[in-house]
Amino acid sequence: IAGITQAPTSQILAAGRRMTLRCTQDMRHNAMYWYRQDLGLGLRLIHYSNTAGTTGKGEVPDGYSVSRANTDDFPLTLASAVPSQTSVYFCASSTTSEPYNEQFFGPGTRLTVL
Amino acid sequence: GQNIDQPTEMTATEGAIVQINCTYQTSGFNGLFWYQQHAGEAPTFLSYNVLDGLEEKGRFSSFLSRSKGYSYLLLKELQMKDSASYLCAVRGDDYKLSFGAGTTVTVRA
């Protein structure tokens, strides 16, 4: 593994089904993030975690949950998928030390909810 | 809240210069980032400004004016591979990034 990986690459899901998007990083970054990207709206933060064991809500958290059991993994769960959750989902990670704290992004998961 | 504006699309010719503007109104400021995103790929970091002025990195430069809530990304000597979306993002007081919708740059031969 080099950087951030996400799985699956793409998924078509029936409405009402439960789905977990996986994210793993090997850079030992403290912070991890989940975004969704929709045409014309840009990247919007769903949930984040500043360190293992802690999580927080972003701009659009409803319908999603996360956990951070260890440094490397940050799964995103849709408990009961709805069509409005059709989007491209990006996981990202960063350090929490200055100066940049630039975020590194995974390749994304394209999710379609029918 | 955060409000970040950038043009939707720009077109330029190979070898030319293009300037992508970004204006922001945010609750707190702890830096401005520019990311590049090719179609179907992940965003990748281009530049970071936290103080006023110009930061130059090869063909790409980024400028910031905190008092005006304004930044621009300058792409010089455009190449076909520069065709991509360019995302402006502001880091607020909570150290979270808020992104603009992105500017799609098309480079024509």
PDB file of C-alpha atoms in Angstrom:
ATOM      1  CA  ILE A   1       0.000   0.000   0.000  1.00  0.00           C
ATOM      2  CA  ALA A   2       1.297   3.456  -0.886  1.00  0.00           C
ATOM      3  CA  GLY A   3      -0.683   6.503   0.225  1.00  0.00           C
ATOM      4  CA  ILE A   4      -4.434   6.125   0.529  1.00  0.00           C
ATOM      5  CA  THR A   5      -6.561   3.340  -0.876  1.00  0.00           C
ATOM      6  CA  GLN A   6     -10.341   3.195  -1.132  1.00  0.00           C
ATOM      7  CA  ALA A   7     -12.680   0.308  -1.847  1.00  0.00           C
ATOM      8  CA  PRO A   8     -14.746  -0.361  -3.786  1.00  0.00           C
ATOM      9  CA  THR A   9     -13.844   1.691  -6.848  1.00  0.00           C
ATOM     10  CA  SER A  10     -17.488   1.886  -7.816  1.00  0.00           C
ATOM     11  CA  GLN A  11     -20.770   0.427  -6.617  1.00  0.00           C
ATOM     12  CA  ILE A  12     -24.400   0.372  -7.654  1.00  0.00           C
ATOM     13  CA  LEU A  13     -26.661   0.004  -4.642  1.00  0.00           C
ATOM     14  CA  ALA A  14     -30.391  -0.416  -4.153  1.00  0.00           C
ATOM     15  CA  ALA A  15     -32.079   2.197  -1.981  1.00  0.00           C
ATOM     16  CA  GLY A  16     -32.484   1.074   1.600  1.00  0.00           C
ATOM     17  CA  ARG A  17     -29.387  -1.116   1.602  1.00  0.00           C
ATOM     18  CA  ARG A  18     -26.505  -0.675   4.015  1.00  0.00           C
ATOM     19  CA  MET A  19     -23.077   0.076   2.548  1.00  0.00           C
ATOM     20  CA  THR A  20     -19.592   0.617   3.976  1.00  0.00           C
ATOM     21  CA  LEU A  21     -16.937   2.443   2.015  1.00  0.00           C
ATOM     22  CA  ARG A  22     -13.424   1.525   3.082  1.00  0.00           C
ATOM     23  CA  CYS A  23     -10.414   3.825   3.405  1.00  0.00           C
ATOM     24  CA  THR A  24      -6.882   2.885   4.474  1.00  0.00           C
ATOM     25  CA  GLN A  25      -3.747   5.023   4.649  1.00  0.00           C
ATOM     26  CA  ASP A  26      -0.161   4.029   5.345  1.00  0.00           C
ATOM     27  CA  MET A  27       1.321   7.472   5.955  1.00  0.00           C
ATOM     28  CA  ARG A  28       0.650   7.427   9.723  1.00  0.00           C
ATOM     29  CA  HIS A  29      -1.385  10.609   9.403  1.00  0.00           C
ATOM     30  CA  ASN A  30      -3.355  11.603  12.482  1.00  0.00           C
ATOM     31  CA  ALA A  31      -6.285  13.185  10.665  1.00  0.00           C
ATOM     32  CA  MET A  32      -8.643  11.588   8.166  1.00  0.00           C
ATOM     33  CA  TYR A  33     -11.634  12.948   6.275  1.00  0.00           C
ATOM     34  CA  TRP A  34     -14.553  11.874   4.125  1.00  0.00           C
ATOM     35  CA  TYR A  35     -15.868  14.141   1.363  1.00  0.00           C
ATOM     36  CA  ARG A  36     -18.527  13.810  -1.265  1.00  0.00           C
ATOM     37  CA  GLN A  37     -18.154  15.525  -4.623  1.00  0.00           C
ATOM     38  CA  ASP A  38     -21.170  16.491  -6.667  1.00  0.00           C
ATOM     39  CA  LEU A  39     -21.253  18.394  -9.948  1.00  0.00           C
ATOM     40  CA  GLY A  40     -21.427  22.131  -9.334  1.00  0.00           C
ATOM     41  CA  LEU A  41     -21.076  21.797  -5.574  1.00  0.00           C
ATOM     42  CA  GLY A  42     -17.449  20.909  -5.097  1.00  0.00           C
ATOM     43  CA  LEU A  43     -16.106  18.803  -2.273  1.00  0.00           C
ATOM     44  CA  ARG A  44     -18.183  18.801   0.920  1.00  0.00           C
ATOM     45  CA  LEU A  45     -16.959  17.390   4.212  1.00  0.00           C
ATOM     46  CA  ILE A  46     -19.079  14.569   5.640  1.00  0.00           C
ATOM     47  CA  HIS A  47     -17.140  13.442   8.722  1.00  0.00           C
ATOM     48  CA  TYR A  48     -13.608  13.755   9.996  1.00  0.00           C
ATOM     49  CA  SER A  49     -11.295  12.332  12.632  1.00  0.00           C
ATOM     50  CA  ASN A  50      -8.386  14.234  14.157  1.00  0.00           C
ATOM     51  CA  THR A  51      -6.921  11.147  15.826  1.00  0.00           C
ATOM     52  CA  ALA A  52      -7.716   7.494  16.392  1.00  0.00           C
ATOM     53  CA  GLY A  53     -10.691   7.106  18.698  1.00  0.00           C
ATOM     54  CA  THR A  54     -12.289  10.483  17.896  1.00  0.00           C
ATOM     55  CA  THR A  55     -14.649  11.596  15.133  1.00  0.00           C
ATOM     56  CA  GLY A  56     -16.555  14.746  14.249  1.00  0.00           C
ATOM     57  CA  LYS A  57     -19.331  15.921  11.957  1.00  0.00           C
ATOM     58  CA  GLY A  58     -18.654  17.943   8.855  1.00  0.00           C
ATOM     59  CA  GLU A  59     -20.952  19.998   6.649  1.00  0.00           C
ATOM     60  CA  VAL A  60     -23.210  17.151   5.417  1.00  0.00           C
ATOM     61  CA  PRO A  61     -23.187  14.320   8.021  1.00  0.00           C
ATOM     62  CA  ASP A  62     -26.815  13.167   7.894  1.00  0.00           C
ATOM     63  CA  GLY A  63     -27.267   9.576   6.763  1.00  0.00           C
ATOM     64  CA  TYR A  64     -23.586   8.718   7.298  1.00  0.00           C
ATOM     65  CA  SER A  65     -21.537   7.352  10.170  1.00  0.00           C
ATOM     66  CA  VAL A  66     -17.817   6.743  10.683  1.00  0.00           C
ATOM     67  CA  SER A  67     -15.496   5.038  13.115  1.00  0.00           C
ATOM     68  CA  ARG A  68     -11.754   5.341  13.769  1.00  0.00           C
ATOM     69  CA  ALA A  69     -10.591   2.277  15.652  1.00  0.00           C
ATOM     70  CA  ASN A  70      -6.955   2.738  14.596  1.00  0.00           C
ATOM     71  CA  THR A  71      -4.708   5.215  12.789  1.00  0.00           C
ATOM     72  CA  ASP A  72      -4.869   3.598   9.368  1.00  0.00           C
ATOM     73  CA  ASP A  73      -8.559   2.868   8.745  1.00  0.00           C
ATOM     74  CA  PHE A  74     -11.542   5.195   8.472  1.00  0.00           C
ATOM     75  CA  PRO A  75     -14.667   3.454   7.108  1.00  0.00           C
ATOM     76  CA  LEU A  76     -17.775   5.384   6.078  1.00  0.00           C
ATOM     77  CA  THR A  77     -21.158   3.674   6.499  1.00  0.00           C
ATOM     78  CA  LEU A  78     -24.462   4.492   4.861  1.00  0.00           C
ATOM     79  CA  ALA A  79     -27.030   2.836   7.135  1.00  0.00           C
ATOM     80  CA  SER A  80     -29.901   2.982   4.648  1.00  0.00           C
ATOM     81  CA  ALA A  81     -28.882   4.394   1.282  1.00  0.00           C
ATOM     82  CA  VAL A  82     -31.044   6.931  -0.539  1.00  0.00           C
ATOM     83  CA  PRO A  83     -30.744   8.182  -4.159  1.00  0.00           C
ATOM     84  CA  SER A  84     -29.493  11.610  -2.985  1.00  0.00           C
ATOM     85  CA  GLN A  85     -26.383   9.856  -1.720  1.00  0.00           C
ATOM     86  CA  THR A  86     -25.362   9.102  -5.293  1.00  0.00           C
ATOM     87  CA  SER A  87     -21.988  10.813  -5.526  1.00  0.00           C
ATOM     88  CA  VAL A  88     -18.242  10.351  -5.732  1.00  0.00           C
ATOM     89  CA  TYR A  89     -16.747   9.840  -2.287  1.00  0.00           C
ATOM     90  CA  PHE A  90     -13.170  10.805  -1.476  1.00  0.00           C
ATOM     91  CA  CYS A  91     -11.229   9.886   1.616  1.00  0.00           C
ATOM     92  CA  ALA A  92      -8.296  12.095   2.609  1.00  0.00           C
ATOM     93  CA  SER A  93      -5.664  12.248   5.323  1.00  0.00           C
ATOM     94  CA  SER A  94      -3.234  14.809   6.718  1.00  0.00           C
ATOM     95  CA  THR A  95      -0.841  15.436   9.539  1.00  0.00           C
ATOM     96  CA  THR A  96      -1.889  17.760  12.336  1.00  0.00           C
ATOM     97  CA  SER A  97       1.413  19.584  12.543  1.00  0.00           C
ATOM     98  CA  GLU A  98       2.191  22.855  10.767  1.00  0.00           C
ATOM     99  CA  PRO A  99       2.822  24.331   8.383  1.00  0.00           C
ATOM    100  CA  TYR A 100       0.862  22.910   5.500  1.00  0.00           C
ATOM    101  CA  ASN A 101      -1.218  20.046   6.818  1.00  0.00           C
ATOM    102  CA  GLU A 102      -2.019  19.438   3.156  1.00  0.00           C
ATOM    103  CA  GLN A 103      -4.592  16.758   2.615  1.00  0.00           C
ATOM    104  CA  PHE A 104      -3.788  13.712   0.501  1.00  0.00           C
ATOM    105  CA  PHE A 105      -6.744  12.188  -1.302  1.00  0.00           C
ATOM    106  CA  GLY A 106      -7.611   8.619  -2.163  1.00  0.00           C
ATOM    107  CA  PRO A 107      -8.747   7.635  -5.680  1.00  0.00           C
ATOM    108  CA  GLY A 108     -12.440   7.882  -4.819  1.00  0.00           C
ATOM    109  CA  THR A 109     -15.496   5.607  -4.811  1.00  0.00           C
ATOM    110  CA  ARG A 110     -18.251   6.257  -7.319  1.00  0.00           C
ATOM    111  CA  LEU A 111     -21.550   5.289  -5.682  1.00  0.00           C
ATOM    112  CA  THR A 112     -24.898   5.079  -7.443  1.00  0.00           C
ATOM    113  CA  VAL A 113     -28.046   4.531  -5.365  1.00  0.00           C
ATOM    114  CA  LEU A 114     -31.093   3.444  -7.333  1.00  0.00           C
TER     115      LEU A 114
ATOM    116  CA  GLY B   1     -20.344  29.856   7.229  1.00  0.00           C
ATOM    117  CA  GLN B   2     -18.061  29.666   4.262  1.00  0.00           C
ATOM    118  CA  ASN B   3     -18.601  31.203   0.828  1.00  0.00           C
ATOM    119  CA  ILE B   4     -15.976  30.524  -1.820  1.00  0.00           C
ATOM    120  CA  ASP B   5     -16.416  31.670  -5.406  1.00  0.00           C
ATOM    121  CA  GLN B   6     -14.435  30.826  -8.505  1.00  0.00           C
ATOM    122  CA  PRO B   7     -15.339  30.827 -12.208  1.00  0.00           C
ATOM    123  CA  THR B   8     -16.907  27.651 -13.557  1.00  0.00           C
ATOM    124  CA  GLU B   9     -14.897  27.346 -16.762  1.00  0.00           C
ATOM    125  CA  MET B  10     -11.947  28.889 -18.572  1.00  0.00           C
ATOM    126  CA  THR B  11     -10.389  28.143 -21.937  1.00  0.00           C
ATOM    127  CA  ALA B  12      -6.881  29.040 -23.062  1.00  0.00           C
ATOM    128  CA  THR B  13      -4.387  28.203 -25.770  1.00  0.00           C
ATOM    129  CA  GLU B  14      -1.333  26.025 -25.337  1.00  0.00           C
ATOM    130  CA  GLY B  15       1.645  28.173 -24.309  1.00  0.00           C
ATOM    131  CA  ALA B  16      -0.524  30.971 -22.943  1.00  0.00           C
ATOM    132  CA  ILE B  17      -1.139  32.167 -19.382  1.00  0.00           C
ATOM    133  CA  VAL B  18      -4.365  31.717 -17.432  1.00  0.00           C
ATOM    134  CA  GLN B  19      -5.341  33.288 -14.121  1.00  0.00           C
ATOM    135  CA  ILE B  20      -8.004  31.629 -11.972  1.00  0.00           C
ATOM    136  CA  ASN B  21      -9.530  33.924  -9.368  1.00  0.00           C
ATOM    137  CA  CYS B  22     -10.980  32.862  -6.046  1.00  0.00           C
ATOM    138  CA  THR B  23     -12.844  35.103  -3.617  1.00  0.00           C
ATOM    139  CA  TYR B  24     -13.866  33.973  -0.181  1.00  0.00           C
ATOM    140  CA  GLN B  25     -15.886  35.025   2.825  1.00  0.00           C
ATOM    141  CA  THR B  26     -15.174  32.674   5.694  1.00  0.00           C
ATOM    142  CA  SER B  27     -15.464  32.504   9.460  1.00  0.00           C
ATOM    143  CA  GLY B  28     -11.772  32.603  10.262  1.00  0.00           C
ATOM    144  CA  PHE B  29      -8.756  32.044   8.058  1.00  0.00           C
ATOM    145  CA  ASN B  30      -5.808  29.710   8.469  1.00  0.00           C
ATOM    146  CA  GLY B  31      -4.555  29.376   4.936  1.00  0.00           C
ATOM    147  CA  LEU B  32      -5.690  28.943   1.353  1.00  0.00           C
ATOM    148  CA  PHE B  33      -4.966  25.915  -0.786  1.00  0.00           C
ATOM    149  CA  TRP B  34      -5.130  25.206  -4.499  1.00  0.00           C
ATOM    150  CA  TYR B  35      -5.669  21.661  -5.725  1.00  0.00           C
ATOM    151  CA  GLN B  36      -5.611  20.226  -9.247  1.00  0.00           C
ATOM    152  CA  GLN B  37      -8.051  17.501 -10.221  1.00  0.00           C
ATOM    153  CA  HIS B  38      -7.955  15.691 -13.560  1.00  0.00           C
ATOM    154  CA  ALA B  39     -11.218  14.158 -14.730  1.00  0.00           C
ATOM    155  CA  GLY B  40     -11.962  10.936 -12.896  1.00  0.00           C
ATOM    156  CA  GLU B  41      -9.027  11.311 -10.542  1.00  0.00           C
ATOM    157  CA  ALA B  42      -8.336  12.497  -7.006  1.00  0.00           C
ATOM    158  CA  PRO B  43      -7.413  16.109  -6.192  1.00  0.00           C
ATOM    159  CA  THR B  44      -3.681  16.726  -5.768  1.00  0.00           C
ATOM    160  CA  PHE B  45      -2.074  19.564  -3.832  1.00  0.00           C
ATOM    161  CA  LEU B  46      -0.657  22.483  -5.828  1.00  0.00           C
ATOM    162  CA  SER B  47      -0.006  25.393  -3.493  1.00  0.00           C
ATOM    163  CA  TYR B  48      -0.570  26.946  -0.091  1.00  0.00           C
ATOM    164  CA  ASN B  49      -0.727  30.603   0.982  1.00  0.00           C
ATOM    165  CA  VAL B  50      -1.171  31.875   4.508  1.00  0.00           C
ATOM    166  CA  LEU B  51       0.528  35.278   4.230  1.00  0.00           C
ATOM    167  CA  ASP B  52      -0.170  37.994   1.673  1.00  0.00           C
ATOM    168  CA  GLY B  53       1.856  37.844  -1.494  1.00  0.00           C
ATOM    169  CA  LEU B  54       2.942  35.569  -4.275  1.00  0.00           C
ATOM    170  CA  GLU B  55       4.181  32.000  -3.975  1.00  0.00           C
ATOM    171  CA  GLU B  56       5.897  30.610  -7.071  1.00  0.00           C
ATOM    172  CA  LYS B  57       6.395  26.935  -7.890  1.00  0.00           C
ATOM    173  CA  GLY B  58       7.668  26.405 -11.401  1.00  0.00           C
ATOM    174  CA  ARG B  59       4.967  27.220 -13.946  1.00  0.00           C
ATOM    175  CA  PHE B  60       2.369  27.715 -11.215  1.00  0.00           C
ATOM    176  CA  SER B  61       2.074  30.723  -8.906  1.00  0.00           C
ATOM    177  CA  SER B  62      -0.504  31.556  -6.263  1.00  0.00           C
ATOM    178  CA  PHE B  63      -1.308  34.958  -4.793  1.00  0.00           C
ATOM    179  CA  LEU B  64      -3.178  35.902  -1.638  1.00  0.00           C
ATOM    180  CA  SER B  65      -4.677  39.113  -0.288  1.00  0.00           C
ATOM    181  CA  ARG B  66      -6.256  38.443   3.095  1.00  0.00           C
ATOM    182  CA  SER B  67      -7.712  41.934   3.434  1.00  0.00           C
ATOM    183  CA  LYS B  68      -9.580  41.516   0.136  1.00  0.00           C
ATOM    184  CA  GLY B  69     -10.511  37.869   0.639  1.00  0.00           C
ATOM    185  CA  TYR B  70      -8.926  37.131  -2.718  1.00  0.00           C
ATOM    186  CA  SER B  71      -6.538  34.668  -4.251  1.00  0.00           C
ATOM    187  CA  TYR B  72      -5.522  33.690  -7.738  1.00  0.00           C
ATOM    188  CA  LEU B  73      -3.716  30.764  -9.313  1.00  0.00           C
ATOM    189  CA  LEU B  74      -1.551  31.637 -12.300  1.00  0.00           C
ATOM    190  CA  LEU B  75      -0.687  28.938 -14.798  1.00  0.00           C
ATOM    191  CA  LYS B  76       2.074  29.889 -17.230  1.00  0.00           C
ATOM    192  CA  GLU B  77       3.289  28.225 -20.432  1.00  0.00           C
ATOM    193  CA  LEU B  78       0.137  26.168 -20.570  1.00  0.00           C
ATOM    194  CA  GLN B  79       0.424  22.558 -21.640  1.00  0.00           C
ATOM    195  CA  MET B  80      -2.291  20.162 -22.752  1.00  0.00           C
ATOM    196  CA  LYS B  81      -1.812  18.179 -19.541  1.00  0.00           C
ATOM    197  CA  ASP B  82      -2.899  21.269 -17.563  1.00  0.00           C
ATOM    198  CA  SER B  83      -6.482  20.666 -18.700  1.00  0.00           C
ATOM    199  CA  ALA B  84      -8.143  19.901 -15.381  1.00  0.00           C
ATOM    200  CA  SER B  85     -10.301  21.337 -12.626  1.00  0.00           C
ATOM    201  CA  TYR B  86      -8.631  23.681 -10.152  1.00  0.00           C
ATOM    202  CA  LEU B  87     -10.077  23.794  -6.663  1.00  0.00           C
ATOM    203  CA  CYS B  88      -9.705  26.710  -4.264  1.00  0.00           C
ATOM    204  CA  ALA B  89     -10.003  25.726  -0.592  1.00  0.00           C
ATOM    205  CA  VAL B  90      -9.905  27.828   2.563  1.00  0.00           C
ATOM    206  CA  ARG B  91      -8.917  26.498   5.972  1.00  0.00           C
ATOM    207  CA  GLY B  92     -11.006  28.078   8.680  1.00  0.00           C
ATOM    208  CA  ASP B  93     -10.643  28.549  12.412  1.00  0.00           C
ATOM    209  CA  ASP B  94     -11.578  24.899  12.966  1.00  0.00           C
ATOM    210  CA  TYR B  95      -8.754  23.874  10.610  1.00  0.00           C
ATOM    211  CA  LYS B  96     -11.232  22.223   8.247  1.00  0.00           C
ATOM    212  CA  LEU B  97     -11.099  22.885   4.502  1.00  0.00           C
ATOM    213  CA  SER B  98     -14.001  24.457   2.648  1.00  0.00           C
ATOM    214  CA  PHE B  99     -13.821  24.041  -1.110  1.00  0.00           C
ATOM    215  CA  GLY B 100     -15.075  26.130  -3.977  1.00  0.00           C
ATOM    216  CA  ALA B 101     -16.954  24.349  -6.760  1.00  0.00           C
ATOM    217  CA  GLY B 102     -13.833  24.319  -8.942  1.00  0.00           C
ATOM    218  CA  THR B 103     -12.778  25.895 -12.230  1.00  0.00           C
ATOM    219  CA  THR B 104     -12.492  23.645 -15.276  1.00  0.00           C
ATOM    220  CA  VAL B 105      -9.611  24.771 -17.486  1.00  0.00           C
ATOM    221  CA  THR B 106      -9.504  23.562 -21.074  1.00  0.00           C
ATOM    222  CA  VAL B 107      -6.233  23.992 -22.952  1.00  0.00           C
ATOM    223  CA  ARG B 108      -6.571  24.079 -26.724  1.00  0.00           C
ATOM    224  CA  ALA B 109      -3.823  23.450 -29.245  1.00  0.00           C
TER     225      ALA B 109
END
